[in-house]
Coordinates of C-alpha atoms and ligand atoms in Angstrom, one line a residue:
M20 CA 0.0 0.0 0.0
A21 CA 2.7 2.5 1.0
K22 CA 4.3 2.0 -2.5
L23 CA 0.9 2.6 -4.1
L24 CA 0.1 5.7 -2.2
S25 CA 3.7 7.0 -2.5
S26 CA 2.8 7.8 -6.1
I27 CA 0.6 10.6 -4.7
P28 CA 3.2 13.3 -4.2
I29 CA 1.6 15.5 -1.5
K30 CA -0.9 15.7 1.3
V31 CA -1.4 11.9 1.4
A32 CA -3.0 12.5 4.8
S33 CA -5.8 14.4 3.1
I34 CA -7.0 11.2 1.4
S35 CA -9.8 9.9 3.5
K36 CA -9.4 6.6 5.4
E37 CA -12.2 5.2 3.2
L38 CA -10.3 6.0 0.0
R39 CA -7.0 4.6 1.4
D40 CA -8.8 1.5 2.3
Y41 CA -10.1 1.1 -1.2
A42 CA -6.7 1.9 -2.7
A43 CA -5.1 -0.6 -0.3
L44 CA -7.4 -3.2 -1.5
N45 CA -5.1 -3.4 -4.5
L46 CA -7.2 -6.1 -6.1
P47 CA -4.9 -8.1 -8.4
R48 CA -6.4 -7.2 -11.8
N49 CA -6.5 -10.2 -14.2
H50 CA -8.0 -8.3 -17.1
D51 CA -9.3 -11.6 -18.6
V52 CA -11.7 -11.9 -15.6
P53 CA -14.5 -9.3 -15.5
L54 CA -14.6 -7.2 -12.5
L55 CA -17.7 -8.2 -10.5
D56 CA -19.4 -6.7 -7.5
S57 CA -20.4 -8.6 -4.4
L58 CA -23.6 -9.8 -6.2
Q59 CA -21.6 -11.0 -9.2
R60 CA -22.7 -8.1 -11.4
P61 CA -20.1 -6.8 -14.0
L62 CA -19.3 -3.1 -14.5
R63 CA -20.5 -2.3 -18.0
D64 CA -22.2 1.1 -18.1
L65 CA -21.0 4.4 -16.8
R66 CA -23.3 7.3 -16.5
I67 CA -21.5 10.7 -16.3
S68 CA -23.2 13.8 -15.1
V69 CA -21.5 16.8 -16.7
T70 CA -23.5 19.5 -14.9
D71 CA -25.9 19.8 -11.9
R72 CA -27.7 22.7 -13.6
C73 CA -30.8 22.5 -15.7
N74 CA -33.1 24.8 -17.8
L75 CA -36.2 23.1 -16.6
R76 CA -37.5 22.3 -13.1
C77 CA -39.3 19.0 -13.5
T78 CA -41.3 18.5 -10.3
Y79 CA -40.2 14.8 -9.9
C80 CA -36.5 15.6 -10.2
M81 CA -35.7 19.3 -9.5
P82 CA -38.7 20.9 -7.7
R83 CA -38.3 24.7 -7.8
D84 CA -39.0 25.1 -4.1
V85 CA -35.8 23.2 -3.5
F86 CA -33.7 24.2 -6.5
D87 CA -34.6 27.9 -6.3
E88 CA -32.5 31.0 -6.8
Q89 CA -30.7 30.4 -3.5
H90 CA -29.7 26.9 -4.4
N91 CA -25.9 26.4 -4.5
F92 CA -25.0 24.8 -7.8
L93 CA -21.5 23.6 -8.1
P94 CA -19.0 26.3 -9.0
R95 CA -17.1 25.6 -12.3
S96 CA -13.9 24.8 -10.5
E97 CA -15.5 21.9 -8.8
L98 CA -16.7 20.3 -12.0
L99 CA -14.5 17.6 -13.6
S100 CA -12.9 19.0 -16.7
F101 CA -13.4 17.2 -20.0
E102 CA -9.8 16.0 -19.8
E103 CA -10.4 14.7 -16.2
I104 CA -13.5 12.9 -17.4
A105 CA -11.7 11.4 -20.4
R106 CA -8.8 10.2 -18.2
L107 CA -11.2 8.5 -15.7
V108 CA -13.2 6.9 -18.6
K109 CA -9.9 5.4 -19.9
L110 CA -9.5 3.8 -16.5
F111 CA -13.1 2.4 -16.4
I112 CA -12.8 0.7 -19.8
P113 CA -10.3 -2.0 -18.7
L114 CA -12.6 -2.7 -15.8
G115 CA -15.4 -3.6 -18.2
V116 CA -17.2 -0.4 -19.2
Q117 CA -18.5 -0.6 -22.8
K118 CA -21.1 2.3 -22.8
I119 CA -21.1 5.8 -21.6
R120 CA -24.2 7.9 -21.0
L121 CA -23.8 11.6 -20.6
T122 CA -26.4 13.1 -18.3
G123 CA -26.9 16.0 -15.9
G124 CA -28.8 18.2 -14.9
E125 CA -29.1 19.1 -18.5
P126 CA -25.9 18.1 -20.4
L127 CA -26.5 20.4 -23.3
L128 CA -26.0 23.3 -21.0
R129 CA -22.3 22.3 -20.5
R130 CA -20.4 24.5 -22.9
G131 CA -18.5 22.6 -25.6
I132 CA -20.1 19.3 -24.7
E133 CA -19.3 18.2 -28.3
R134 CA -15.6 18.3 -27.5
L135 CA -16.2 15.8 -24.7
V136 CA -18.3 13.5 -27.0
E137 CA -15.4 13.7 -29.5
M138 CA -12.8 12.7 -26.8
L139 CA -14.9 9.7 -25.7
A140 CA -16.0 8.6 -29.1
R141 CA -12.3 8.0 -30.1
L142 CA -12.0 5.4 -27.4
N143 CA -12.4 1.6 -27.8
T144 CA -13.7 -1.0 -25.4
N145 CA -11.7 -3.9 -24.1
A146 CA -13.0 -5.9 -27.1
G147 CA -11.6 -3.3 -29.5
K148 CA -15.0 -2.0 -30.5
P149 CA -15.8 1.8 -30.5
L150 CA -17.0 2.9 -27.0
E151 CA -20.7 3.7 -27.2
V152 CA -21.4 7.3 -26.3
A153 CA -25.1 8.1 -25.5
L154 CA -26.7 11.2 -24.1
T155 CA -29.9 12.0 -22.2
T156 CA -31.4 15.4 -22.7
N157 CA -34.6 17.3 -22.0
G158 CA -34.5 18.4 -25.7
V159 CA -34.8 22.1 -25.1
L160 CA -31.5 22.9 -26.8
L161 CA -31.4 19.8 -29.1
A162 CA -32.6 21.4 -32.3
Q163 CA -29.5 23.6 -32.3
K164 CA -27.1 20.8 -31.1
A165 CA -28.2 17.6 -32.8
Q166 CA -26.0 17.8 -35.9
S167 CA -22.8 18.9 -34.0
L168 CA -23.3 16.1 -31.5
K169 CA -23.7 13.6 -34.3
D170 CA -20.6 15.0 -36.0
A171 CA -18.7 14.7 -32.8
G172 CA -19.4 11.0 -32.7
L173 CA -22.5 10.7 -30.5
S174 CA -24.1 7.3 -31.1
R175 CA -27.6 7.5 -29.6
I176 CA -29.8 10.0 -27.7
S177 CA -32.7 9.8 -25.3
V178 CA -35.0 12.8 -24.9
S179 CA -37.2 13.3 -21.9
L180 CA -40.8 14.3 -22.8
D181 CA -43.6 13.8 -20.4
S182 CA -46.5 15.2 -22.4
L183 CA -47.6 16.5 -25.8
N184 CA -50.0 18.9 -24.1
N185 CA -48.5 22.3 -23.4
T186 CA -50.4 22.8 -20.2
T187 CA -49.4 19.5 -18.7
F188 CA -45.8 19.8 -20.1
R189 CA -45.3 23.2 -18.6
R190 CA -46.8 22.1 -15.2
M191 CA -44.5 19.0 -15.0
S192 CA -41.4 20.9 -16.2
D193 CA -42.4 24.0 -14.2
S194 CA -41.3 26.1 -17.2
D195 CA -42.9 28.1 -20.0
V196 CA -41.1 26.0 -22.7
P197 CA -43.5 24.9 -25.4
V198 CA -43.7 21.2 -26.3
G199 CA -42.9 22.2 -29.9
T200 CA -39.4 23.1 -28.9
V201 CA -38.7 19.6 -27.7
L202 CA -40.4 18.0 -30.7
D203 CA -38.3 20.1 -33.0
G204 CA -35.2 18.8 -31.1
I205 CA -36.4 15.2 -31.6
A206 CA -36.9 15.8 -35.3
A207 CA -33.5 17.4 -35.6
A208 CA -31.9 14.4 -33.9
Q209 CA -33.6 12.1 -36.4
R210 CA -32.5 14.3 -39.4
A211 CA -28.9 14.3 -38.0
G212 CA -28.9 10.5 -38.2
L213 CA -28.7 9.8 -34.4
H214 CA -30.1 6.3 -34.0
P215 CA -31.9 5.1 -32.1
V216 CA -33.7 8.2 -30.8
K217 CA -35.6 7.3 -27.7
V218 CA -38.2 9.4 -25.9
N219 CA -38.7 8.9 -22.2
M220 CA -42.0 9.7 -20.5
V221 CA -42.2 9.6 -16.7
V222 CA -45.8 8.6 -15.9
Q223 CA -47.5 10.1 -12.8
R224 CA -51.0 9.2 -11.6
V225 CA -53.5 12.0 -12.3
V226 CA -50.7 14.3 -13.6
N227 CA -50.1 12.8 -17.0
E228 CA -51.4 9.2 -17.0
H229 CA -54.3 10.3 -19.2
E230 CA -51.8 11.0 -22.0
I231 CA -50.2 7.6 -22.3
L232 CA -52.2 6.7 -25.4
A233 CA -51.8 10.1 -27.0
M234 CA -48.0 9.8 -26.6
A235 CA -48.1 6.2 -28.0
E236 CA -50.1 7.3 -31.0
H237 CA -47.9 10.3 -31.7
F238 CA -44.7 8.2 -31.9
R239 CA -46.2 5.1 -33.7
H240 CA -44.6 4.6 -37.1
S241 CA -42.0 7.3 -36.3
G242 CA -39.0 5.1 -35.9
I243 CA -38.6 6.6 -32.4
V244 CA -38.6 4.2 -29.4
L245 CA -41.1 5.6 -26.8
R246 CA -40.4 4.4 -23.2
F247 CA -42.7 4.8 -20.2
I248 CA -40.9 5.2 -16.9
E249 CA -42.5 4.5 -13.6
Y250 CA -42.3 7.5 -11.3
M251 CA -39.5 6.9 -8.8
D252 CA -38.5 8.0 -5.3
V253 CA -35.2 9.5 -6.6
G254 CA -33.3 11.9 -4.4
S255 CA -34.9 13.4 -1.3
S256 CA -36.9 16.4 -2.7
N257 CA -39.8 15.2 -4.9
G258 CA -42.2 14.1 -2.2
W259 CA -42.7 10.7 -3.9
R260 CA -45.6 8.5 -2.9
L261 CA -46.2 4.9 -4.0
D262 CA -49.9 5.7 -4.8
E263 CA -48.8 8.1 -7.5
V264 CA -47.0 5.4 -9.4
V265 CA -48.7 4.0 -12.5
S266 CA -47.3 0.5 -12.9
A267 CA -45.7 -0.7 -16.1
R268 CA -48.4 -3.4 -16.3
V269 CA -51.2 -0.8 -16.3
I270 CA -49.4 1.3 -18.9
L271 CA -49.1 -1.7 -21.2
E272 CA -52.7 -2.8 -20.6
R273 CA -53.9 0.7 -21.7
I274 CA -51.9 0.6 -24.9
A275 CA -52.7 -3.1 -25.6
A276 CA -56.4 -2.3 -25.3
R277 CA -56.0 -0.3 -28.5
Y278 CA -52.9 -1.8 -30.3
A279 CA -51.8 -5.4 -30.0
L280 CA -48.4 -5.7 -28.5
R281 CA -45.8 -8.5 -28.4
Q282 CA -42.8 -8.6 -26.1
I283 CA -39.3 -8.7 -27.6
G284 CA -35.9 -9.6 -26.1
A285 CA -33.4 -7.3 -24.5
N286 CA -30.7 -5.7 -26.7
Y287 CA -28.1 -6.6 -24.0
P288 CA -27.9 -8.0 -20.5
G289 CA -28.8 -5.4 -17.9
E290 CA -30.9 -3.3 -20.3
V291 CA -33.3 -1.3 -18.1
A292 CA -36.3 -1.2 -20.4
E293 CA -38.6 -4.1 -21.1
R294 CA -39.1 -4.0 -24.9
W295 CA -42.5 -4.4 -26.7
Q296 CA -43.4 -4.1 -30.4
Y297 CA -46.7 -3.2 -32.0
A298 CA -48.0 -6.3 -33.8
D299 CA -49.0 -4.2 -36.7
G300 CA -45.5 -2.9 -37.3
G301 CA -46.1 0.4 -35.7
G302 CA -42.7 0.3 -34.0
E303 CA -41.3 -0.3 -30.5
I304 CA -42.1 0.9 -27.0
G305 CA -40.5 0.1 -23.7
V306 CA -41.4 0.2 -20.0
I307 CA -38.8 1.0 -17.2
A308 CA -40.4 -0.5 -14.1
S309 CA -38.0 0.4 -11.3
V310 CA -40.8 0.3 -8.7
T311 CA -43.0 -2.7 -9.6
Q312 CA -40.6 -5.0 -11.6
V313 CA -37.2 -4.3 -10.1
F314 CA -34.0 -5.1 -12.0
C315 CA -31.2 -4.7 -9.5
H316 CA -30.1 -8.3 -10.0
D317 CA -28.5 -7.4 -13.3
C318 CA -27.7 -3.7 -12.7
T319 CA -24.3 -3.0 -14.3
R320 CA -24.3 0.8 -13.9
A321 CA -21.9 3.1 -12.1
R322 CA -22.4 6.8 -11.9
L323 CA -19.8 9.5 -12.0
A324 CA -21.1 12.8 -10.6
T325 CA -20.4 16.2 -11.9
D326 CA -17.8 16.8 -9.1
G327 CA -16.0 13.5 -9.5
K328 CA -17.7 11.4 -6.9
L329 CA -18.4 7.7 -7.9
Y330 CA -21.8 6.3 -7.0
T331 CA -22.9 2.7 -7.5
C332 CA -26.6 3.2 -7.3
L333 CA -29.2 5.8 -8.4
F334 CA -30.5 5.8 -4.9
A335 CA -27.2 5.9 -3.1
T336 CA -26.6 8.1 -0.1
H337 CA -22.8 8.5 -0.5
G338 CA -20.1 8.0 -3.0
I339 CA -16.3 8.0 -3.1
D340 CA -14.4 11.1 -4.3
L341 CA -12.1 10.4 -7.3
R342 CA -11.5 14.1 -8.1
E343 CA -9.3 14.7 -4.9
P344 CA -6.7 11.9 -5.6
L345 CA -6.9 12.8 -9.3
R346 CA -6.0 16.4 -8.7
L347 CA -3.4 15.4 -6.1
G348 CA -1.6 13.6 -8.9
A349 CA -2.5 10.0 -8.1
A350 CA -1.2 7.5 -10.6
D351 CA -3.6 5.5 -12.7
T352 CA -3.0 2.4 -10.5
I353 CA -4.3 4.2 -7.5
L354 CA -7.4 5.5 -9.3
T355 CA -8.0 2.1 -10.9
N356 CA -7.8 0.5 -7.4
L357 CA -10.2 3.0 -6.0
I358 CA -12.7 2.3 -8.7
A359 CA -12.2 -1.5 -8.7
G360 CA -12.2 -1.6 -4.9
R361 CA -15.4 0.3 -4.7
W362 CA -17.2 -1.8 -7.3
G363 CA -15.9 -5.0 -5.8
L364 CA -17.6 -4.1 -2.5
R365 CA -20.8 -3.0 -4.2
D366 CA -24.0 -4.6 -2.8
D367 CA -26.6 -2.0 -3.9
R368 CA -30.1 -3.2 -4.6
Y369 CA -32.2 -0.3 -3.4
S370 CA -35.3 -1.1 -5.6
E371 CA -35.3 -4.7 -4.4
L372 CA -35.3 -3.6 -0.8
R373 CA -37.5 -0.5 -1.2
A374 CA -40.6 -2.0 0.3
T375 CA -38.8 -3.6 3.3
Q376 CA -36.1 -1.2 4.3
Q377 CA -36.2 2.2 6.0
T378 CA -35.9 4.9 3.4
P379 CA -32.5 6.5 3.8
D380 CA -32.7 10.1 5.0
K381 CA -30.7 11.8 2.4
K382 CA -30.5 10.1 -1.0
I383 CA -28.4 12.0 -3.6
E384 CA -30.4 14.0 -6.1
M385 CA -30.9 12.7 -9.6
S386 CA -30.1 16.1 -11.0
Y387 CA -26.6 15.8 -9.5
I388 CA -25.8 12.3 -10.8
G389 CA -28.1 11.9 -13.7
G390 CA -31.0 9.4 -14.3
Ligands
SF4_119 S1 -31.9 0.6 -7.6 FE1 -29.7 0.8 -7.7 S2 -28.9 -1.2 -7.9 FE2 -31.1 -1.3 -8.4 S3 -31.2 -1.1 -10.6 FE3 -31.4 1.0 -9.7 S4 -29.3 1.8 -9.7 FE4 -29.2 -0.5 -10.0

């Protein structure tokens, strides 16, 4: 351990005991053997939040009464730079990461995001394939950015859209942005050749559940994959209640009552969405049922927050700080051991335990680590 830590030139003492313990784990890395967590799940997907800021205030994610004018967003100096992000991604790849999803807050607010996409799209996976770079956006800035993102090497994009009705959309996003702006962004993404383009609708009882069929009909035969997401108790600010959840089964029943559906297989192990196709060739939809059909057993996702903290679950309460050792000059071995050590000890399965465990006091906010 002393040898490992000696590569950190100064202020070793400032590295927390927790981090030193992870670094000291010094797991012998046989790169032919996938890195598994304590529940035998590999590390395959890395979600990277590039900003904690957003130009909307969706009530289930960033309620304005919490994220108001007084809210302390992270100062620029505390954000990982693109170079720091790219360096960390290069360390995650040998540990098994094959896909990157850029999130936020709203990632298109981060100036020069295309440069980061370019830096990541140049990288290859362990298997020598191009690293898949995806992005999740609220679509407000997408019409202007779609082509430059595509040119930078972005592979796929997901756009959050909870309603086609301006009144409902503005209520849920707590903004005065017209739905048309997001629809224009989606059309621009298709024109730019981003594929697949997915649209994510968070369904809340009473709020927008009456629009499930309208959304389904709007995107049938469009080539866009529409996914319905069960309303989740993310973070500690959205006042979530179980009785406001519309289950995936109910969502599918409502659509199947009008259009025959058949289930299709996952694209890859650990895919969060359950996939369905219209029997009449109208395209594909999906449901993400984190509340009623939990999928922790094959969750392969790690999350890198805007300020460099590593989290191993969307509903985590704490993470480990990679930015401090990185900025203190830690060698790649130290950083790799921190990541591998943390993943190796991972036992997260929040959704599986949701109904039986005490809800943690302070879960991290989704707007800080991305969905
Ligand atoms: S609750 Fe946590 S462990 Fe379970 S699927 Fe979601 S992110 Fe993964």
